[in-house]
CSV table of C-alpha atoms in Angstrom, one decimal:
chain,number,residue,atom,x,y,z
A,20,UNK,CA,17.4,13.4,24.3
A,21,UNK,CA,14.7,13.6,21.8
A,22,UNK,CA,16.8,11.9,18.6
A,23,UNK,CA,17.1,9.4,21.4
A,24,UNK,CA,13.2,9.2,21.8
A,25,UNK,CA,12.9,8.8,18.1
A,26,UNK,CA,15.7,6.4,18.0
A,27,UNK,CA,14.1,3.9,20.6
A,28,UNK,CA,10.5,4.3,18.5
A,29,UNK,CA,11.4,3.0,15.6
A,30,UNK,CA,13.0,0.2,17.9
A,31,UNK,CA,9.8,-0.2,19.8
A,32,UNK,CA,7.9,-0.3,16.3
A,33,UNK,CA,9.8,-2.7,15.1
A,34,UNK,CA,9.6,-5.1,18.7
A,35,UNK,CA,5.5,-4.8,18.0
A,36,UNK,CA,5.9,-7.0,14.5
A,37,UNK,CA,7.8,-9.0,16.7
A,38,UNK,CA,6.1,-9.6,19.2
A,39,UNK,CA,2.7,-10.3,17.0
A,40,UNK,CA,4.5,-12.6,14.8
A,41,UNK,CA,2.5,-15.9,12.9
A,42,UNK,CA,5.7,-17.8,12.6
A,43,UNK,CA,8.8,-16.4,15.0
A,44,UNK,CA,11.3,-19.6,13.7
A,45,UNK,CA,10.8,-18.3,10.2
A,46,UNK,CA,11.6,-14.5,10.1
A,47,UNK,CA,14.5,-13.5,7.7
A,48,UNK,CA,16.6,-11.6,9.4
A,49,UNK,CA,18.7,-11.0,7.1
A,50,UNK,CA,16.2,-9.7,5.2
A,51,UNK,CA,14.9,-7.7,7.4
A,52,UNK,CA,18.5,-6.2,8.1
A,53,UNK,CA,19.4,-5.4,4.8
A,54,UNK,CA,15.7,-3.3,3.5
A,55,UNK,CA,16.3,-1.4,7.5
A,56,UNK,CA,19.7,0.2,6.1
A,57,UNK,CA,18.8,0.8,2.6
A,58,UNK,CA,15.8,2.2,4.2
A,59,UNK,CA,17.8,4.6,6.5
A,60,UNK,CA,20.3,5.3,3.1
A,61,UNK,CA,17.3,5.7,0.8
A,62,UNK,CA,15.5,8.2,3.6
A,63,UNK,CA,19.0,10.1,4.1
A,64,UNK,CA,19.3,10.6,0.1
A,65,UNK,CA,15.5,11.8,-0.4
A,66,UNK,CA,15.8,14.3,2.5
A,67,UNK,CA,19.0,15.8,2.0
A,68,UNK,CA,19.4,15.6,-2.1
A,69,UNK,CA,16.7,16.7,-4.4
A,70,UNK,CA,17.7,13.7,-7.2
A,71,UNK,CA,16.1,11.1,-5.8
A,72,UNK,CA,12.7,12.9,-5.7
A,73,UNK,CA,12.9,14.0,-9.2
A,74,UNK,CA,13.8,10.1,-10.0
A,75,UNK,CA,10.6,9.1,-8.0
A,76,UNK,CA,8.5,12.4,-9.3
A,77,UNK,CA,9.2,11.1,-12.6
A,78,UNK,CA,7.8,7.9,-12.4
A,79,UNK,CA,5.2,8.9,-10.1
A,80,UNK,CA,4.5,11.5,-13.5
A,81,UNK,CA,4.2,8.2,-15.8
A,82,UNK,CA,1.9,6.8,-14.0
A,83,UNK,CA,-0.2,9.3,-13.6
A,84,UNK,CA,0.2,9.8,-17.1
A,85,UNK,CA,-1.6,7.0,-17.6
A,86,UNK,CA,-4.3,7.0,-15.5
A,87,UNK,CA,-5.1,10.2,-17.2
A,88,UNK,CA,-6.0,9.0,-20.0
A,89,UNK,CA,-8.2,6.2,-18.2
A,90,UNK,CA,-10.6,9.9,-17.5
A,91,UNK,CA,-10.3,10.4,-21.6
A,92,UNK,CA,-12.6,7.2,-21.6
A,93,UNK,CA,-14.7,8.2,-18.2
A,94,UNK,CA,-14.7,11.5,-20.0
A,95,UNK,CA,-16.7,10.4,-23.0
A,96,UNK,CA,-19.4,8.1,-21.5
A,97,UNK,CA,-19.8,11.1,-17.8
A,98,UNK,CA,-18.4,14.3,-19.2
A,99,UNK,CA,-19.7,15.9,-15.7
A,100,UNK,CA,-18.3,13.2,-13.8
A,101,UNK,CA,-15.0,14.8,-15.0
A,102,UNK,CA,-15.2,18.3,-16.0
A,103,UNK,CA,-15.4,19.0,-12.9
A,104,UNK,CA,-13.1,20.8,-10.1
A,105,UNK,CA,-12.6,18.0,-7.5
A,106,UNK,CA,-13.3,14.9,-9.3
A,107,UNK,CA,-15.0,11.9,-6.4
A,108,UNK,CA,-13.7,9.0,-5.2
A,109,UNK,CA,-14.8,6.5,-7.7
A,110,UNK,CA,-14.4,8.5,-11.1
A,111,UNK,CA,-11.2,9.5,-9.8
A,112,UNK,CA,-9.8,6.4,-8.1
A,113,UNK,CA,-12.0,3.3,-9.7
A,114,UNK,CA,-13.0,4.2,-13.1
A,115,UNK,CA,-9.8,3.9,-14.4
A,116,UNK,CA,-9.6,0.2,-13.4
A,117,UNK,CA,-11.7,-0.6,-16.6
A,118,UNK,CA,-8.9,0.8,-18.7
A,119,UNK,CA,-5.5,-0.2,-16.7
A,120,UNK,CA,-7.4,-3.4,-15.6
A,121,UNK,CA,-6.9,-4.1,-19.4
A,122,UNK,CA,-4.4,-2.8,-19.9
A,123,UNK,CA,-2.0,-5.2,-17.9
A,124,UNK,CA,-3.8,-8.0,-18.7
A,125,UNK,CA,-3.3,-7.5,-22.6
A,126,UNK,CA,1.3,-7.4,-21.3
A,127,UNK,CA,0.4,-10.3,-19.6
A,128,UNK,CA,-1.2,-11.7,-22.2
A,129,UNK,CA,1.7,-11.5,-24.3
A,130,UNK,CA,4.1,-12.5,-22.0
A,131,UNK,CA,5.4,-9.2,-21.3
A,132,UNK,CA,4.5,-8.7,-17.9
A,133,UNK,CA,5.5,-12.0,-16.4
A,134,UNK,CA,8.9,-11.3,-18.1
A,135,UNK,CA,9.0,-7.6,-15.8
A,136,UNK,CA,8.5,-9.3,-12.9
A,137,UNK,CA,10.6,-11.9,-13.6
A,138,UNK,CA,13.4,-10.1,-13.9
A,139,UNK,CA,12.7,-6.9,-11.6
A,140,UNK,CA,11.3,-9.4,-9.4
A,141,UNK,CA,14.5,-11.1,-9.5
A,142,UNK,CA,16.6,-8.0,-8.7
A,143,UNK,CA,14.7,-6.6,-6.1
A,144,UNK,CA,14.6,-10.4,-4.6
A,145,UNK,CA,18.0,-10.1,-4.9
A,146,UNK,CA,18.3,-7.2,-2.6
A,147,UNK,CA,15.5,-8.1,0.2
A,148,UNK,CA,15.4,-11.9,-0.3
A,149,UNK,CA,11.9,-11.6,-0.8
A,150,UNK,CA,10.1,-13.8,-3.5
A,151,UNK,CA,10.2,-12.7,-7.1
A,152,UNK,CA,6.5,-12.0,-7.3
A,153,UNK,CA,6.3,-9.9,-3.6
A,154,UNK,CA,9.3,-7.8,-4.2
A,155,UNK,CA,8.1,-7.2,-7.6
A,156,UNK,CA,5.0,-6.1,-6.3
A,157,UNK,CA,6.4,-3.5,-4.5
A,158,UNK,CA,7.6,-1.9,-6.8
A,159,UNK,CA,4.2,-2.3,-8.8
A,160,UNK,CA,2.0,-0.9,-5.9
A,161,UNK,CA,4.5,2.7,-5.3
A,162,UNK,CA,2.8,4.3,-8.1
A,163,UNK,CA,-0.6,1.6,-9.0
A,164,UNK,CA,-2.0,2.1,-5.9
A,165,UNK,CA,-3.7,-1.2,-3.6
A,166,UNK,CA,-6.9,-2.6,-5.5
A,167,UNK,CA,-4.7,-1.2,-9.6
A,168,UNK,CA,-2.0,-3.2,-7.9
A,169,UNK,CA,-4.2,-6.7,-7.2
A,170,UNK,CA,-6.1,-6.1,-9.9
A,171,UNK,CA,-3.7,-6.0,-12.8
A,172,UNK,CA,-1.4,-9.2,-11.0
A,173,UNK,CA,-4.5,-11.4,-10.8
A,174,UNK,CA,-3.1,-14.4,-12.4
A,175,UNK,CA,-0.5,-14.8,-9.8
A,176,UNK,CA,-3.1,-13.4,-6.9
A,177,UNK,CA,-5.2,-16.9,-7.8
A,178,UNK,CA,-2.4,-18.9,-8.2
A,179,UNK,CA,0.1,-18.4,-5.0
A,180,UNK,CA,-1.1,-19.8,-1.4
A,181,UNK,CA,-3.1,-18.2,1.2
A,182,UNK,CA,-0.9,-17.0,3.0
A,183,UNK,CA,1.2,-15.2,0.3
A,184,UNK,CA,-2.3,-13.7,-0.9
A,185,UNK,CA,-2.3,-12.5,3.2
A,186,UNK,CA,1.3,-11.3,3.2
A,187,UNK,CA,0.3,-8.9,-0.1
A,188,UNK,CA,-3.2,-7.9,1.4
A,189,UNK,CA,-1.3,-6.6,4.2
A,190,UNK,CA,1.6,-4.7,2.0
A,191,UNK,CA,-1.3,-3.6,0.1
A,192,UNK,CA,-2.6,-1.2,3.0
A,193,UNK,CA,1.0,1.0,3.1
A,194,UNK,CA,1.0,2.5,-0.8
A,195,UNK,CA,-1.1,5.4,-2.7
A,196,UNK,CA,-1.4,6.2,-6.3
A,197,UNK,CA,0.0,8.2,-8.8
A,198,UNK,CA,-3.4,9.8,-9.2
A,199,UNK,CA,-2.9,11.0,-5.5
A,200,UNK,CA,0.2,12.5,-5.7
A,201,UNK,CA,-0.4,16.5,-7.3
A,202,UNK,CA,-3.8,16.7,-4.8
A,203,UNK,CA,-1.1,15.8,-2.0
A,204,UNK,CA,1.9,18.5,-2.9
A,205,UNK,CA,-1.0,20.9,-2.7
A,206,UNK,CA,-1.7,20.6,0.7
A,207,UNK,CA,1.8,19.3,1.8
A,208,UNK,CA,5.4,19.9,1.6
A,209,UNK,CA,5.7,17.8,-1.5
A,210,UNK,CA,9.2,17.2,-0.8
A,211,UNK,CA,7.6,14.0,1.6
A,212,UNK,CA,5.4,12.9,0.0
A,213,UNK,CA,7.6,12.1,-2.8
A,214,UNK,CA,10.0,11.3,0.6
A,215,UNK,CA,7.4,8.5,1.8
A,216,UNK,CA,6.4,6.6,-1.5
A,217,UNK,CA,9.4,4.3,-1.3
A,218,UNK,CA,10.4,4.6,2.5
A,219,UNK,CA,6.2,2.7,2.4
A,220,UNK,CA,7.7,0.5,0.3
A,221,UNK,CA,10.9,-0.6,2.4
A,222,UNK,CA,9.1,-1.0,5.3
A,223,UNK,CA,5.5,-3.0,4.3
A,224,UNK,CA,8.7,-5.8,3.5
A,225,UNK,CA,9.7,-5.3,6.5
A,226,UNK,CA,6.4,-5.1,8.5
A,227,UNK,CA,5.5,-8.6,6.8
A,228,UNK,CA,7.6,-10.3,6.9
A,229,UNK,CA,8.0,-9.6,10.8
A,230,UNK,CA,4.2,-10.3,11.1
A,231,UNK,CA,3.7,-13.1,8.2
A,232,UNK,CA,6.9,-14.6,7.8
A,233,UNK,CA,6.6,-16.9,4.5
A,234,UNK,CA,8.6,-20.5,3.3
A,235,UNK,CA,8.5,-19.7,-0.6
A,236,UNK,CA,10.2,-22.6,-1.7
A,237,UNK,CA,12.4,-22.4,-5.6
A,238,UNK,CA,9.3,-24.6,-6.8
A,239,UNK,CA,6.7,-22.4,-6.0
A,240,UNK,CA,8.5,-18.9,-6.4
A,241,UNK,CA,7.8,-18.7,-10.5
A,242,UNK,CA,5.4,-16.4,-12.1
A,243,UNK,CA,2.6,-18.0,-13.9
A,244,UNK,CA,1.6,-16.7,-17.9
A,245,UNK,CA,-1.6,-16.6,-19.4
A,246,UNK,CA,-2.0,-20.3,-20.7
A,247,UNK,CA,-1.6,-22.4,-17.7
A,248,UNK,CA,2.6,-22.0,-17.7
A,249,UNK,CA,5.0,-20.4,-15.1
A,250,UNK,CA,8.8,-19.4,-15.6
A,251,UNK,CA,11.2,-19.8,-12.9
A,252,UNK,CA,14.1,-18.9,-12.6
A,253,UNK,CA,16.3,-21.7,-14.5
A,254,UNK,CA,13.4,-23.8,-16.7
A,255,UNK,CA,9.5,-23.5,-17.5
A,256,UNK,CA,7.1,-25.2,-15.8
A,257,UNK,CA,3.9,-26.5,-17.8
A,258,UNK,CA,1.1,-27.4,-15.7
A,259,UNK,CA,-1.7,-29.4,-17.0
A,260,UNK,CA,-4.6,-30.5,-16.5
A,261,UNK,CA,-5.3,-34.2,-15.8
A,262,UNK,CA,-7.6,-34.8,-18.3
A,263,UNK,CA,-5.8,-32.8,-20.9
A,264,UNK,CA,-1.9,-33.7,-20.5
A,265,UNK,CA,-0.9,-31.6,-24.0
A,266,UNK,CA,-0.1,-27.6,-23.3
A,267,UNK,CA,-3.0,-25.6,-22.4
A,268,UNK,CA,-3.5,-22.7,-25.7
A,269,UNK,CA,-4.3,-19.2,-25.1
A,270,UNK,CA,-8.0,-17.6,-25.1
A,271,UNK,CA,-8.7,-16.0,-28.0
A,272,UNK,CA,-7.1,-12.2,-28.0
A,273,UNK,CA,-10.7,-10.2,-28.2
A,274,UNK,CA,-12.4,-13.3,-26.0
A,275,UNK,CA,-9.9,-12.7,-23.8
A,276,UNK,CA,-9.8,-8.8,-23.0
A,277,UNK,CA,-13.7,-8.3,-23.2
A,278,UNK,CA,-13.2,-11.1,-20.4
A,279,UNK,CA,-11.1,-8.8,-18.7
A,280,UNK,CA,-12.8,-5.9,-19.4
A,281,UNK,CA,-15.8,-7.4,-17.8
A,282,UNK,CA,-14.1,-8.5,-14.8
A,283,UNK,CA,-12.9,-5.2,-14.9
A,284,UNK,CA,-16.4,-3.7,-13.7
A,285,UNK,CA,-17.4,-6.2,-11.5
A,286,UNK,CA,-14.4,-5.8,-9.2
A,287,UNK,CA,-14.9,-2.6,-9.4
A,288,UNK,CA,-18.7,-3.0,-7.7
A,289,UNK,CA,-17.2,-5.4,-5.1
A,290,UNK,CA,-14.9,-2.8,-4.1
A,291,UNK,CA,-17.3,0.4,-4.0
A,292,UNK,CA,-20.0,-2.2,-2.0
A,293,UNK,CA,-17.7,-3.0,0.6
A,294,UNK,CA,-16.5,1.1,1.2
A,295,UNK,CA,-19.6,1.9,1.6
A,296,UNK,CA,-20.1,-0.5,4.1
A,297,UNK,CA,-16.8,-0.7,6.2
A,298,UNK,CA,-17.0,3.3,6.6
A,299,UNK,CA,-20.7,3.7,7.1
A,300,UNK,CA,-19.9,0.7,10.1
A,301,UNK,CA,-17.0,3.0,11.2
A,302,UNK,CA,-19.2,6.0,11.4
A,303,UNK,CA,-22.1,3.9,13.1
A,304,UNK,CA,-20.0,2.7,15.7
A,305,UNK,CA,-18.4,6.2,16.5
A,306,UNK,CA,-22.5,7.5,16.6
A,307,UNK,CA,-23.6,4.3,19.7
A,308,UNK,CA,-20.0,5.8,21.3
A,309,UNK,CA,-22.1,9.5,21.4
A,310,UNK,CA,-24.8,8.2,22.9
A,311,UNK,CA,-22.3,7.0,25.6
A,312,UNK,CA,-20.5,9.9,25.4
A,313,UNK,CA,-20.4,13.0,23.3
A,314,UNK,CA,-16.4,13.1,23.8
A,315,UNK,CA,-16.2,9.2,22.3
A,316,UNK,CA,-15.8,8.7,18.9
A,317,UNK,CA,-13.3,6.1,17.1
A,318,UNK,CA,-11.3,8.8,16.6
A,319,UNK,CA,-10.2,9.9,19.4
A,320,UNK,CA,-10.4,6.9,21.0
A,321,UNK,CA,-7.8,5.9,18.1
A,322,UNK,CA,-5.7,9.3,18.7
A,323,UNK,CA,-5.2,7.8,22.7
A,324,UNK,CA,-4.3,4.9,21.9
A,325,UNK,CA,-1.7,6.2,19.2
A,326,UNK,CA,-0.1,8.8,21.7
A,327,UNK,CA,2.9,6.8,23.2
A,328,UNK,CA,3.2,6.7,19.4
A,329,UNK,CA,3.9,9.7,18.6
A,330,UNK,CA,5.8,10.5,21.5
A,331,UNK,CA,8.2,8.2,19.7
A,332,UNK,CA,8.3,10.3,17.0
A,333,UNK,CA,10.8,12.2,19.1
A,334,UNK,CA,8.3,15.2,19.5
A,335,UNK,CA,7.5,17.4,22.9
A,336,UNK,CA,4.4,15.6,24.3
A,337,UNK,CA,1.7,18.8,23.2
A,338,UNK,CA,2.7,18.1,19.7
A,339,UNK,CA,2.8,14.2,20.4
A,340,UNK,CA,-1.1,14.5,21.5
A,341,UNK,CA,-2.2,16.7,18.0
A,342,UNK,CA,-0.1,14.0,16.7
A,343,UNK,CA,-1.6,11.3,17.8
A,344,UNK,CA,-5.1,12.7,17.4
A,345,UNK,CA,-4.6,13.3,13.4
A,346,UNK,CA,-3.2,9.4,13.5
A,347,UNK,CA,-7.0,8.9,14.8
A,348,UNK,CA,-9.0,10.5,12.3
A,349,UNK,CA,-6.3,9.5,10.0
A,350,UNK,CA,-7.4,6.0,10.3
A,351,UNK,CA,-11.1,5.9,10.5
A,352,UNK,CA,-11.5,8.9,8.0
A,353,UNK,CA,-8.7,8.9,4.9
A,354,UNK,CA,-5.6,11.5,5.0
A,355,UNK,CA,-7.3,14.0,2.3
A,356,UNK,CA,-9.6,14.4,5.7
A,357,UNK,CA,-6.3,15.5,7.9
A,358,UNK,CA,-4.3,17.4,4.5
A,359,UNK,CA,-7.2,19.5,4.9
A,360,UNK,CA,-7.3,20.6,8.2
A,361,UNK,CA,-3.6,21.2,9.0
A,362,UNK,CA,-3.0,23.0,4.8
A,363,UNK,CA,-3.0,26.6,6.1
A,364,UNK,CA,-0.3,26.5,8.7
A,365,UNK,CA,1.8,22.9,7.7
A,366,UNK,CA,4.7,25.4,6.2
A,367,UNK,CA,4.0,27.4,9.2
A,368,UNK,CA,7.5,26.4,11.5
A,369,UNK,CA,5.6,28.4,14.8
A,370,UNK,CA,2.5,25.2,14.1
A,371,UNK,CA,4.8,22.7,12.4
A,372,UNK,CA,8.5,22.4,13.2
A,373,UNK,CA,10.2,20.7,10.6
A,374,UNK,CA,10.9,17.8,12.3
A,375,UNK,CA,7.1,17.0,13.4
A,376,UNK,CA,6.3,18.8,9.8
A,377,UNK,CA,8.8,15.7,8.4
A,378,UNK,CA,6.9,13.0,10.0
A,379,UNK,CA,3.0,13.9,9.7
A,380,UNK,CA,3.0,14.2,6.4
A,381,UNK,CA,5.2,10.9,5.8
A,382,UNK,CA,3.0,9.8,8.6
A,383,UNK,CA,-0.9,10.7,6.1
A,384,UNK,CA,1.1,9.5,2.6
A,385,UNK,CA,-0.8,5.9,2.6
A,386,UNK,CA,-4.3,5.3,2.6
A,387,UNK,CA,-3.8,3.1,5.6
A,388,UNK,CA,-7.4,3.3,7.0
A,389,UNK,CA,-10.4,1.5,7.6
A,390,UNK,CA,-12.2,2.1,4.3
A,391,UNK,CA,-8.8,0.4,2.5
A,392,UNK,CA,-9.3,-2.2,4.8
A,393,UNK,CA,-12.8,-2.7,3.0
A,394,UNK,CA,-11.1,-1.9,-0.8
A,395,UNK,CA,-9.0,-4.6,-0.2
A,396,UNK,CA,-11.2,-7.5,1.1
A,397,UNK,CA,-13.7,-6.7,-1.5
A,398,UNK,CA,-11.3,-6.6,-4.4
A,399,UNK,CA,-9.5,-9.7,-3.5
A,400,UNK,CA,-13.2,-11.3,-3.5
A,401,UNK,CA,-13.4,-10.2,-7.2
A,402,UNK,CA,-9.9,-11.9,-8.0
A,403,UNK,CA,-9.0,-15.3,-5.5
A,404,UNK,CA,-10.8,-18.3,-4.0
A,405,UNK,CA,-13.6,-18.0,-1.3
A,406,UNK,CA,-10.7,-20.2,0.8
A,407,UNK,CA,-8.3,-17.8,0.2
A,408,UNK,CA,-10.2,-15.1,0.7
A,409,UNK,CA,-11.4,-15.9,4.2
A,410,UNK,CA,-8.1,-16.8,5.2
A,411,UNK,CA,-7.3,-12.3,4.3
A,412,UNK,CA,-10.6,-11.4,6.4
A,413,UNK,CA,-10.3,-13.7,9.5
A,414,UNK,CA,-6.5,-11.8,9.6
A,415,UNK,CA,-8.3,-8.5,9.1
A,416,UNK,CA,-6.7,-7.4,12.4
A,417,UNK,CA,-3.3,-8.0,10.7
A,418,UNK,CA,-4.1,-5.5,7.5
A,419,UNK,CA,-4.9,-2.8,9.7
A,420,UNK,CA,-1.4,-3.4,12.4
A,421,UNK,CA,0.6,-3.5,9.2
A,422,UNK,CA,-0.7,-0.5,7.9
A,423,UNK,CA,0.0,1.8,10.8
A,424,UNK,CA,3.4,0.3,11.7
A,425,UNK,CA,4.4,1.0,8.2
A,426,UNK,CA,3.5,4.6,8.8
A,427,UNK,CA,4.4,5.3,11.8
A,428,UNK,CA,8.3,2.9,11.0
A,429,UNK,CA,8.3,5.5,7.7
A,430,UNK,CA,7.8,8.2,10.0
A,431,UNK,CA,10.3,7.7,12.3
A,432,UNK,CA,13.0,6.8,10.1
A,433,UNK,CA,12.7,9.8,8.5
A,434,UNK,CA,12.1,12.1,11.3
A,435,UNK,CA,16.0,10.9,12.2
A,436,UNK,CA,16.7,12.8,9.2
A,437,UNK,CA,15.1,16.0,9.7
A,438,UNK,CA,15.8,18.4,12.6
């Protein structure tokens, strides 16, 4: 019976995404069905075989190495920020942007990133039916994290439509950064953390396709390069300026690099300001609710709202209510708060049976919470035009809904194979 409820739950999550779709007529059902089948296959392989998890772990290790290198530069300027038992959020998650963004901008300057986006995106697009950039971004955000992935994709984001930027913002609610994989694995079962990474990406494609279908013509499905040109499948379409018909020239390399570093620094400050404001405002709302009744808080309210969805995971009522409370806490604070609470008992099957253990771990393995909304809006504010940023800001609830539904889908699909 619980398996049947779990299956119904996955269908309900898809149904909710369809219900809130911005454009029912243009939903790409072929893409959704293909990615859903791929989702089930990946979940089965990762929960039953170690080879797939080892591959994900190896790729995550490569990105972690890149982040660790960035800590060398940070330690040179601020050794007391790095050489500590636990780095704070600003140092561990944001300061690496100062190296990672210029690195990927350099790759873009020499045409390497556009080449990778074109061919990896083409392969993913063939499988998923999504535009090349969105397909590549799905792979990119598996390990770089939301702000880092958007920052290194700034050239593409500046040139695509506002609706496509919204899709990227919604997808970004469901990623993690490679730097966090090791920390997660110290608190919850590592095999399910690694399982969650690709599942979140596949489910992000499904959910964003349902919530925000975007029609992209072949002329729009291009990869932009430094110098004002973009590459399409069969041609190179060079952009020109009205009063300058010749091909634009690249900026001198070191001038370009200096601008990239300054841009990364400004981006960090914008993200920090937005995160502080969003978290503080959420805390203020909880405090004000507490004045009405000490039990009232955003965490508890969201916990009550999330109970039906937790029950649809195929859990008994007691575990479903506990799961819902964990969901509410995670959405208002972050995944580390909940992981810290459950770490002493998560591997004890007396407290968490295998089905519950797997689903809870997968649900927690994403950045979907209030503070992430602030990070995404802040990051985009430093990258795209005001009109595009305003369009995303008007659809904040869609970002939050997307993040929740992707986490529910990933947890629900994993639950089908772990009992």
